[in-house]
Coordinates of C-alpha atoms and ligand atoms in Angstrom, one line a residue:
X1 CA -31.0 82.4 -89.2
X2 CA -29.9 80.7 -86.0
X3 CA -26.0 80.7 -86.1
X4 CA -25.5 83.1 -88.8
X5 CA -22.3 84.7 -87.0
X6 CA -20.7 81.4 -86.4
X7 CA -21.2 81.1 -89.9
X8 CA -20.1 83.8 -91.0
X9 CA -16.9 83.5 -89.1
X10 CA -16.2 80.3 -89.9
X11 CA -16.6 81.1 -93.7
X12 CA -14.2 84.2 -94.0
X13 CA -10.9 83.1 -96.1
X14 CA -8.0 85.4 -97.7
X15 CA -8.4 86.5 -101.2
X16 CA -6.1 84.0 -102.1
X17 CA -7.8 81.3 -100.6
X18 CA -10.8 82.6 -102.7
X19 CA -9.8 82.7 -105.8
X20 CA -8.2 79.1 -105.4
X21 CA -11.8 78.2 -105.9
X22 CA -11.8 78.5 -108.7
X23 CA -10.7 76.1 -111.4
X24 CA -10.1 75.8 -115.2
X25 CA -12.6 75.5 -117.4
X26 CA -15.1 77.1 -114.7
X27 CA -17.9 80.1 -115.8
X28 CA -17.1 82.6 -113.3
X29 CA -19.9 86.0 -113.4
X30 CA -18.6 88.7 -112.0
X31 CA -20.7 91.6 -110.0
X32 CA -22.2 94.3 -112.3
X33 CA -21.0 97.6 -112.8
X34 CA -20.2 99.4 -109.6
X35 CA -20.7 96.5 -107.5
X36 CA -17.7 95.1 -109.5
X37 CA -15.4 93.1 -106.6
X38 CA -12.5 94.7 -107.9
X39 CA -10.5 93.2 -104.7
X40 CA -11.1 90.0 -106.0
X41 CA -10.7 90.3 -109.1
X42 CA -7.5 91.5 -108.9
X43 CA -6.1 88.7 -106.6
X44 CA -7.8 86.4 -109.4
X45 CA -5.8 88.2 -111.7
X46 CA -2.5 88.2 -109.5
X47 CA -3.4 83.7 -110.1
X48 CA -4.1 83.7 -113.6
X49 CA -1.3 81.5 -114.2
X50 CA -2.9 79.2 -112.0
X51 CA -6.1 78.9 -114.8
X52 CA -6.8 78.1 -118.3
X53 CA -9.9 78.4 -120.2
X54 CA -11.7 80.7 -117.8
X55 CA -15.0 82.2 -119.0
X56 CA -15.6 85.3 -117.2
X57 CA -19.0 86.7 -117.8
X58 CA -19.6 90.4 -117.0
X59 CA -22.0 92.8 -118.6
X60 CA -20.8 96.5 -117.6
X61 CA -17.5 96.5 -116.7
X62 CA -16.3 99.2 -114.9
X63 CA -13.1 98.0 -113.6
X64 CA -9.6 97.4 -115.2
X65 CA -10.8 94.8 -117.7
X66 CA -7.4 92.6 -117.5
X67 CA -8.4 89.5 -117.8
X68 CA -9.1 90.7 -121.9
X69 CA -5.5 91.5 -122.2
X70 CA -3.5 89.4 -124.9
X71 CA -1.3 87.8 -122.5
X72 CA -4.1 86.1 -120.6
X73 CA -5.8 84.6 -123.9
X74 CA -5.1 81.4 -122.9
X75 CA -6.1 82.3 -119.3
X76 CA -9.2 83.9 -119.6
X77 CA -12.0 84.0 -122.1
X78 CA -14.6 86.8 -121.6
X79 CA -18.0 86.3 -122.9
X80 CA -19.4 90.2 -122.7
X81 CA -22.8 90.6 -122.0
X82 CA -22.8 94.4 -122.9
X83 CA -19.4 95.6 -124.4
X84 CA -17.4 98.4 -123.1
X85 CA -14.5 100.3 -123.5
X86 CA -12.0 97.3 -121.6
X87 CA -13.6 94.6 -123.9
X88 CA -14.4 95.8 -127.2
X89 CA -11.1 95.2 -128.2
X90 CA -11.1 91.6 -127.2
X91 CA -14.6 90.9 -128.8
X92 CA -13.5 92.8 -131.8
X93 CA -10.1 90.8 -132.2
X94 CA -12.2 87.2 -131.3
X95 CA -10.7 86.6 -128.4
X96 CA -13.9 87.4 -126.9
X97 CA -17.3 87.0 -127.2
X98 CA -20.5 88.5 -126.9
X99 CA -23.9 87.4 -126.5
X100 CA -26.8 89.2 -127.1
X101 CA -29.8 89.4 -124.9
X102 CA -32.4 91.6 -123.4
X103 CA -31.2 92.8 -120.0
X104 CA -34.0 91.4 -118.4
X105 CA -33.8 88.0 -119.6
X106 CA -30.1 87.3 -118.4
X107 CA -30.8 85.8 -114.8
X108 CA -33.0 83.1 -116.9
X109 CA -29.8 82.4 -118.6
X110 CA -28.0 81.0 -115.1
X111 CA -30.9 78.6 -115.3
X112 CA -30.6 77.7 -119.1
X113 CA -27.3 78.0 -121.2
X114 CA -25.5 79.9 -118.9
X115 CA -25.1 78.0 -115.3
X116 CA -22.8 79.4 -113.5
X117 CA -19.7 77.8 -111.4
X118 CA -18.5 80.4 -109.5
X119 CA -20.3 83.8 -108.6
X120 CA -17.7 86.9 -107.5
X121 CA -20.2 89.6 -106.1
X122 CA -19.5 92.2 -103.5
X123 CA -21.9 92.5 -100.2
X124 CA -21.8 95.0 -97.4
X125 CA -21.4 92.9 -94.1
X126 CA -24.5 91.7 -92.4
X127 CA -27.3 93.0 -90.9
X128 CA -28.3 92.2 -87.5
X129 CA -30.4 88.9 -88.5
X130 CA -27.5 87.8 -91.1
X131 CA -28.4 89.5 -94.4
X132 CA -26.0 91.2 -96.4
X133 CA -27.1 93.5 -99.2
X134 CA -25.8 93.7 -103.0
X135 CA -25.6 97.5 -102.4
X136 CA -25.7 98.7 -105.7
X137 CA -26.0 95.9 -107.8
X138 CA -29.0 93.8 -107.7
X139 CA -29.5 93.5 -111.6
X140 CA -27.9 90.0 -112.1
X141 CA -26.1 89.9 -109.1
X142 CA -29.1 87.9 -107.3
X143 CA -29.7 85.5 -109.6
X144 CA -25.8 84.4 -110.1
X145 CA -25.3 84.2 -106.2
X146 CA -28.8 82.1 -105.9
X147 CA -27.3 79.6 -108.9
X148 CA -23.8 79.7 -108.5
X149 CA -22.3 76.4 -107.3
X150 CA -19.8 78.7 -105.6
X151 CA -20.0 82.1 -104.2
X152 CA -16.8 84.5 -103.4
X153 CA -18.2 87.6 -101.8
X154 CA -15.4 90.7 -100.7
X155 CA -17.7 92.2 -97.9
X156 CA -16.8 96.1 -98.3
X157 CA -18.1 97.9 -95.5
X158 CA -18.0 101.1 -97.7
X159 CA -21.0 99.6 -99.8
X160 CA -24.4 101.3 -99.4
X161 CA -26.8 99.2 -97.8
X162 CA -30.1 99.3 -100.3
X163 CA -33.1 97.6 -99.3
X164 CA -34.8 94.8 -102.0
X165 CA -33.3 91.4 -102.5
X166 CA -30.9 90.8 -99.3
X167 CA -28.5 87.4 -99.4
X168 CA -28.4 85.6 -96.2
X169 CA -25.0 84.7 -95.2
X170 CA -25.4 80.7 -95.7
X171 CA -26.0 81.3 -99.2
X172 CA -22.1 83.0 -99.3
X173 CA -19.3 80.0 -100.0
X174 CA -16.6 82.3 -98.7
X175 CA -16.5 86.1 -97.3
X176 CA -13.6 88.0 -97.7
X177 CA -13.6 91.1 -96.1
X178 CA -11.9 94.0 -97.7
X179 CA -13.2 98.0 -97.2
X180 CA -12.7 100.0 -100.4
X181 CA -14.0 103.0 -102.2
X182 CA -16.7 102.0 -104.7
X183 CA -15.6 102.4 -108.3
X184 CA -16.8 106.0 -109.8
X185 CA -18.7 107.2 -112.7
X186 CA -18.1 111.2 -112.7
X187 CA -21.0 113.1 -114.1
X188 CA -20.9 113.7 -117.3
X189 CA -20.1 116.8 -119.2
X190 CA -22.8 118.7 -120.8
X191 CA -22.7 120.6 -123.8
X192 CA -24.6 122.8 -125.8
X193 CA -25.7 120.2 -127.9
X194 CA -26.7 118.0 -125.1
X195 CA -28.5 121.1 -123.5
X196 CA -30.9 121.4 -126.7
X197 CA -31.2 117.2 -127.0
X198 CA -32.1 117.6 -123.2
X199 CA -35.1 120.6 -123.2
X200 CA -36.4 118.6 -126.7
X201 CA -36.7 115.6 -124.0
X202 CA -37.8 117.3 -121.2
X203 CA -41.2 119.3 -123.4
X204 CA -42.3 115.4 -123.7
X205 CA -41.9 115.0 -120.4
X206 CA -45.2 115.9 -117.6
X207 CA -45.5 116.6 -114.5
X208 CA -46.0 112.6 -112.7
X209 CA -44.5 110.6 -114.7
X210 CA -42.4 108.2 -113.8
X211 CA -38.6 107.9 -115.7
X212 CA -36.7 105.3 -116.8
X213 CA -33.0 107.0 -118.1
X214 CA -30.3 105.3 -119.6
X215 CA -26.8 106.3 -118.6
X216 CA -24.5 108.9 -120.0
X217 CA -24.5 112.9 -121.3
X218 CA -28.3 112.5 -122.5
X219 CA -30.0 111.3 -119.5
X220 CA -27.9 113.9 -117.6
X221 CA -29.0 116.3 -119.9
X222 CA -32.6 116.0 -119.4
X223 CA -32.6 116.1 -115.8
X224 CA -31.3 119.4 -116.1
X225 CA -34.7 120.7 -117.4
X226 CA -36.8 119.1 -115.0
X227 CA -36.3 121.5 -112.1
X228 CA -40.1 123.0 -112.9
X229 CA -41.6 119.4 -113.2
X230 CA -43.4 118.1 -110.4
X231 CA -43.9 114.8 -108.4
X232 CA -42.1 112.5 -110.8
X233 CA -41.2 108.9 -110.0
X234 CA -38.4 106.5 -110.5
X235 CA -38.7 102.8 -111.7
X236 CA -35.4 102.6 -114.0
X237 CA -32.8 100.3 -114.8
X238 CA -30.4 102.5 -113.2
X239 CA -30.1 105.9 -111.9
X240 CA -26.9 108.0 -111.2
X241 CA -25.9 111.2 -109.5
X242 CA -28.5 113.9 -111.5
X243 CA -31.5 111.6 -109.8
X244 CA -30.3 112.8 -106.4
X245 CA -30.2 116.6 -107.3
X246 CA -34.1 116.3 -108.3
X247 CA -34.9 114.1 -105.4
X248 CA -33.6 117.1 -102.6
X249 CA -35.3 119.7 -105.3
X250 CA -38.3 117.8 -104.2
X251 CA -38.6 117.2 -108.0
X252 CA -38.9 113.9 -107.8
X253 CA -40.6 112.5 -105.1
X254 CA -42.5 109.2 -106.7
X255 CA -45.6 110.1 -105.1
X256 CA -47.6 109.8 -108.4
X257 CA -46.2 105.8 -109.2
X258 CA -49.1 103.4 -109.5
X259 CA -46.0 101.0 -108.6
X260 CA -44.2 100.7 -106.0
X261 CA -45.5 104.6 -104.8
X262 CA -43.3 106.7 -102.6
X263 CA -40.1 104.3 -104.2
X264 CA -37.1 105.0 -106.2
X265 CA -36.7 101.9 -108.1
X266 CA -33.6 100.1 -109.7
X267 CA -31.6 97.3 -110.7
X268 CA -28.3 99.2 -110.3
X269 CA -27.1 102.0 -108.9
X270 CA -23.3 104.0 -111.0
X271 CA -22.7 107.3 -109.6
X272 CA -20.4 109.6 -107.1
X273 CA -20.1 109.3 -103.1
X274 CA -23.1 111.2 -103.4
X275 CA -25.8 108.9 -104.4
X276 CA -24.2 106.1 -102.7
X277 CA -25.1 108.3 -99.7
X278 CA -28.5 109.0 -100.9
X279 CA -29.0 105.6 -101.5
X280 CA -27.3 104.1 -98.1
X281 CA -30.0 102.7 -95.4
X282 CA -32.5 104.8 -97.6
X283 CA -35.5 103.1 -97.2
X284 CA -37.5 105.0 -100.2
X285 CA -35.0 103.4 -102.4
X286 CA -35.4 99.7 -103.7
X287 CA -32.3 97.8 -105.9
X288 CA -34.2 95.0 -107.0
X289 CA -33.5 92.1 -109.7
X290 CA -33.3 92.6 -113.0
X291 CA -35.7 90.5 -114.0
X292 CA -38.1 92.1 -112.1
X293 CA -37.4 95.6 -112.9
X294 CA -37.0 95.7 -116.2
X295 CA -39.2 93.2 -117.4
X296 CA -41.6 95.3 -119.8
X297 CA -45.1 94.0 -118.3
X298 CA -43.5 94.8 -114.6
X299 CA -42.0 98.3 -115.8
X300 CA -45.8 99.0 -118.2
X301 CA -47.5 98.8 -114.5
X302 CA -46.2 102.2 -113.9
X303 CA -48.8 104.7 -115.8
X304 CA -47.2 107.7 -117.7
X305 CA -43.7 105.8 -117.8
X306 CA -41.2 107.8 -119.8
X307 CA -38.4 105.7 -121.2
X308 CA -35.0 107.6 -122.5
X309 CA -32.2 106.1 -124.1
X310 CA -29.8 106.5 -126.9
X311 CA -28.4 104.8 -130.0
X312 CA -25.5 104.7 -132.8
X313 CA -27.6 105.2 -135.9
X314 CA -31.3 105.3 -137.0
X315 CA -32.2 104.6 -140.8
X316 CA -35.2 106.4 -142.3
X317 CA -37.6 103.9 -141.6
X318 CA -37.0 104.2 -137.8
X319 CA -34.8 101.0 -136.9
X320 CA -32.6 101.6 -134.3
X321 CA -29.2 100.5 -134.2
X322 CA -27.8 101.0 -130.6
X323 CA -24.8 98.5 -130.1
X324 CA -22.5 98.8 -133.1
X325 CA -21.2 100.5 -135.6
X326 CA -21.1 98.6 -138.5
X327 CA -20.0 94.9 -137.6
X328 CA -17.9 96.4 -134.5
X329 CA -20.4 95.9 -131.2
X330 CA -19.4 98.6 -129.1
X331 CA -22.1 98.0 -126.4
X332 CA -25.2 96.2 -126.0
X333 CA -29.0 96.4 -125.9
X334 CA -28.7 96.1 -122.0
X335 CA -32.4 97.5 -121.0
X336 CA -33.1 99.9 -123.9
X337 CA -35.8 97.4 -125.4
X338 CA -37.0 96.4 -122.4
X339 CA -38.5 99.9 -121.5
X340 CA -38.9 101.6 -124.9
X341 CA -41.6 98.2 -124.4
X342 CA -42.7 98.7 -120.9
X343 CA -43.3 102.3 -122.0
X344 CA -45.3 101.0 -124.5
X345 CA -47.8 99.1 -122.8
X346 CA -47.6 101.5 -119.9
X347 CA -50.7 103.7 -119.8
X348 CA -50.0 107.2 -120.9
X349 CA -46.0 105.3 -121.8
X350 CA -43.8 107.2 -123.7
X351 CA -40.6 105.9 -125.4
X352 CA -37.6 108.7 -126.2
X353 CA -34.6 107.9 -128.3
X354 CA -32.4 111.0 -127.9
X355 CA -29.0 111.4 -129.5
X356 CA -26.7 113.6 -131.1
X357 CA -27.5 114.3 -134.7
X358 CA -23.8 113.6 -135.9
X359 CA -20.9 111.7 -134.3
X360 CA -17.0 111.3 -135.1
X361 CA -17.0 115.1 -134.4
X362 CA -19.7 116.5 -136.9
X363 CA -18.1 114.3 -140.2
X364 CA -20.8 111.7 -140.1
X365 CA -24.9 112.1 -139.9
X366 CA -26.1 109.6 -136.8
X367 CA -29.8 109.6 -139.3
X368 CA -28.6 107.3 -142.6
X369 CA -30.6 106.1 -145.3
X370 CA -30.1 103.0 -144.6
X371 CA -27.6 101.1 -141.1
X372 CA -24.0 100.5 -141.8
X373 CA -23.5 97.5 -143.2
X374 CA -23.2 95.0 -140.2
X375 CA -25.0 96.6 -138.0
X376 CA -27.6 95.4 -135.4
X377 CA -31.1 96.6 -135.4
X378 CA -31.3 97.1 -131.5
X379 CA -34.9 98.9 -131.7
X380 CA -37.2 97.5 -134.4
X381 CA -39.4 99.8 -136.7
X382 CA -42.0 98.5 -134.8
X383 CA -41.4 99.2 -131.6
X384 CA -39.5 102.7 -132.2
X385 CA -41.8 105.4 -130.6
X386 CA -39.8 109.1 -130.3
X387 CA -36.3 110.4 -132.2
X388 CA -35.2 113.5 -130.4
X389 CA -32.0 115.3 -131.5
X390 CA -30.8 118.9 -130.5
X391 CA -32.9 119.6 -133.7
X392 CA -36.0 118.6 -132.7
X393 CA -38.2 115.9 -132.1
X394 CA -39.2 112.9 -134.6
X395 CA -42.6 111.1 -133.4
X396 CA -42.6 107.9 -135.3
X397 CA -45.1 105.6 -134.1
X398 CA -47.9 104.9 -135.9
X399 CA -46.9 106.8 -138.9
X400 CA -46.6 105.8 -142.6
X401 CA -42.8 104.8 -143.7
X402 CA -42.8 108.4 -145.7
X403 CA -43.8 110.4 -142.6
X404 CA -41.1 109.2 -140.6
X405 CA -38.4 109.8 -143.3
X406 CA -39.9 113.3 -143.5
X407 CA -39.7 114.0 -139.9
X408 CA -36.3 112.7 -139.3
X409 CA -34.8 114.2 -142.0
X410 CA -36.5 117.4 -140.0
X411 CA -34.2 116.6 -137.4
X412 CA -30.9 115.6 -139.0
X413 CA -28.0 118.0 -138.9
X414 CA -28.2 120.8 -141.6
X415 CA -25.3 119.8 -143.3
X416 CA -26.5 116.3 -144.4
X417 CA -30.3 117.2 -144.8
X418 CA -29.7 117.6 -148.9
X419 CA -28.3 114.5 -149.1
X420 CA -31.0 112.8 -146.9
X421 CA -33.8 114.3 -148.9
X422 CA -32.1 113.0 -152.1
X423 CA -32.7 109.5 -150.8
X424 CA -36.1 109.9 -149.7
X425 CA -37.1 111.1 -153.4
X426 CA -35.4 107.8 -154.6
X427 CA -36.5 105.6 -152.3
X428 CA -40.5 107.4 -152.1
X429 CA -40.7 108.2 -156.0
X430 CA -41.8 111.4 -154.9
X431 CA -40.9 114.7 -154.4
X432 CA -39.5 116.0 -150.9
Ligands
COA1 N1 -20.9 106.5 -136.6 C1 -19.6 106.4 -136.2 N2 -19.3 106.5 -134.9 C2 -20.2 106.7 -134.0 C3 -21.6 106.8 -134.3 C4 -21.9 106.7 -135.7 N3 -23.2 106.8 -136.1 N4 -22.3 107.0 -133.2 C5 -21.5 106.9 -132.1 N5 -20.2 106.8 -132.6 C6 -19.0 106.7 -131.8 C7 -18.8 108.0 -131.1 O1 -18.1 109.0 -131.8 C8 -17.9 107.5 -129.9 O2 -16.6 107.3 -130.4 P1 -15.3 107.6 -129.4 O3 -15.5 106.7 -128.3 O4 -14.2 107.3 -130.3 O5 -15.5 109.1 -129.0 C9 -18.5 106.1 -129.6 O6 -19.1 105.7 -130.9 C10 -19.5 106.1 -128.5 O7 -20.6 107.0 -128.8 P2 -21.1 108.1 -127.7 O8 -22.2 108.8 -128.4 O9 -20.0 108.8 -127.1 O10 -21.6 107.1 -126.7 P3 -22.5 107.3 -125.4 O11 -21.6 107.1 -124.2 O12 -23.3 108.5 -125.4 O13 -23.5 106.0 -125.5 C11 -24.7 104.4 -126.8 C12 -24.3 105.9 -126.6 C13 -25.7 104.3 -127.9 C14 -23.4 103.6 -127.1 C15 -25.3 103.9 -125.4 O14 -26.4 104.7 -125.1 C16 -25.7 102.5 -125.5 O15 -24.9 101.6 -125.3 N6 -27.0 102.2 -125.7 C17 -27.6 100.9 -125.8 C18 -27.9 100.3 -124.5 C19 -29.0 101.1 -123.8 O16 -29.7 101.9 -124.3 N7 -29.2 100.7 -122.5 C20 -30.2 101.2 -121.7 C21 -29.7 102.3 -120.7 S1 -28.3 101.8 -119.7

């Protein structure tokens, strides 16, 4: 780019001056996840009095959430594309919303129903020929900065620089440069329940394969008992803090991926300072579009790809509910369906559903006779391959509706096995 400095220079505003940009009634998408502009946000928060009938659409949302508050109803209206803790309440109460698609589908939205006016992403500050990079947020990120009619950018020079899709600075409306710590996500804690869940996942599991994991306590778990694997590969929708530990093990090294070999590869990055070090200038490591990674015939490229992710509640026929509890949506399918299919039509693929065998501390069985009432089949019958619990594992594909009863009631906790097996007799007209 020629005069990318001048540019630059002549584009850098306050926050204020941002967020004046924006105007009621606009669709403003806000940066995934870690690569939340929390800077901004908060100065569009300080002006919310200034706006009515805001849709702000996020999908993970890692930072403070305000704009779902009460008070700013007639402010803000947030359309969730993956609930969390700072939105279920809004979507619950309807003065939110939530709509439901695969993860990797989403940039096609900006295209179709959901173009977008105003695009609030952080970048770190450009490179040397007038790139900036989306550090650890690629997933939508691109897409909404590429479509946007607007673009508000805080350029934090505290975000990693990852390699993949970089923005060049004429596509930026306005830079506002502001150096923060990313936000967080401390590693989970680890049980002894999500120690057995974890060496259940990790017997599936051979030396070479490529991983995708999903985030939280499971994921975490099975890394654990992967330190005598070998030459294992990346290609996931995100990775965290565990993924480093195995990479300097020499565990994983991506030598075997028949994609992309030699690469760790992701749409987005949630972890400590410590992977956002591992991850900064690295040039084995690739944060790429959504779209891309996570589309199942992209992901299926990779031979032996092991998916592993979790859910609410699975009935005895194998449907997977993964995003609400009853009619409450607590999350969304985000890129569970999009691997547990790429591991499907990956040679060698494997798909793992691990969970807990009981939430609400032990009082309810996670393996029902049939989903609560209201909630949404996530993972179809069809497509559900392996139920893992700290119990054991369930392999479900390609067997007859009474097989996989059988082996998940194998797997449930102890306690509600009798009345489990009680159902299968009714339901089989046959004996346990
Ligand atoms: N009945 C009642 N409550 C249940 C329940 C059930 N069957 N299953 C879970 N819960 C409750 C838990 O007790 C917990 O309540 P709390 O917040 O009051 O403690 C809450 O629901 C969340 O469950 P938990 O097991 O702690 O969640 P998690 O952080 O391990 O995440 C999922 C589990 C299923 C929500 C998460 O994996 C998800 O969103 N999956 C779908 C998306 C996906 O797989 N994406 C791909 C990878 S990023």
């Amino acid at each position: 780019m020629a005069d990318w400095k001048e540019i630059y220079e002549s584009r850098k505003v306050s926050a204020d001056e941002a967020v004046a940009r924006i105007k009621s009634g606009n669709r403003v998408v806000i940066g995934h996840a870690c690569g939340e502009p929390s800077f901004l946000v908060d100065a569009m928060m300080a002006h919310a009095q200034d706006y009515r009938d805001v849709e702000i659409v996020h999908m993970v949302a890692m930072g403070k959430c305000e704009y779902c508050k009460p008070e700013y109803a007639a402010n803000f209206r947030h359309n969730a594309l993956f609930v969390g803790g700072g939105s279920r309440e809004a979507v619950f109460s309807g003065r939110g919303d939530y709509t439901p698609s695969f993860f990797f589908e989403i940039p096609q939205l900006f295209h179709t129903t959901l173009p977008v006016d105003v695009a609030m992403v952080s970048l770190t500050p450009p490179d040397e020929e007038g790139n900036c990079s989306l550090g650890v947020s690629a997933d939508y990120d691109y897409e909404a900065v590429m479509t946007a009619k607007t673009v508000i950018a805080q350029v934090n020079d505290q975000m990693p620089f990852t390699y993949g899709k970089l923005i060049p600075v004429d596509k930026v409306t306005c830079f506002v440069e502001h150096s923060a710590p990313l936000i967080e996500l401390a590693p989970p804690k680890i049980g002894p329940v999500e120690e057995a869940i974890g060496r259940n996942c990790a017997s599936l599991i051979n030396d070479g394969d490529t991983l995708q994991l999903g985030i939280g306590a499971i994921p975490d778990a099975v890394l654990l008992f992967l330190k005598d694997k070998k030459d294992l590969g990346i290609h996931s929708e995100m990775f965290s803090d565990g993924v480093v530990a195995l990479a300097e093990a020499g565990v994983i090294n991506n030598s075997k991926k028949t994609l992309h070999p030699g690469k760790y590869v992701a749409n987005f990055l949630m972890g400590t300072k410590r992977l956002y070090d591992f991850v900064d200038h690295n040039p084995d490591v690739l944060v790429l579009p959504v779209d891309y990674v996570n589309h199942p015939v992209v992901a299926a490229k990779n031979d032996n790809l092991v998916s592993i992710n979790s859910c609410v509640q699975v009935d005895l026929m194998g449907q997977i509910a993964s995003e609400s509890i009853g009619f409450k949506q607590i999350s969304g399918v985000g890129g569970q369906v999009d691997f547990i299919r790429g591991a499907a039509f990956s040679k060698g693929g494997r798909a793992i559903i691990a969970m807990p065998s009981t939430a609400a501390k032990g009082t309810v069985s996670k393996i029902v006779p049939l989903l609560d009432e209201g909630a949404a089949v996530t993972t179809s019958r069809n497509d559900v391959d392996y139920v893992v619990t700290e119990y054991g594992i369930a392999h479900l594909k390609g067997h007859t509706l009474r097989d996989r009863a059988r082996a998940l009631i194998e797997i449930a906790h102890p306690d509600f096995q009798d009345g489990l097996k009680e159902e299968f007799e009714k339901r089989f007209h046959c004996a346990y």
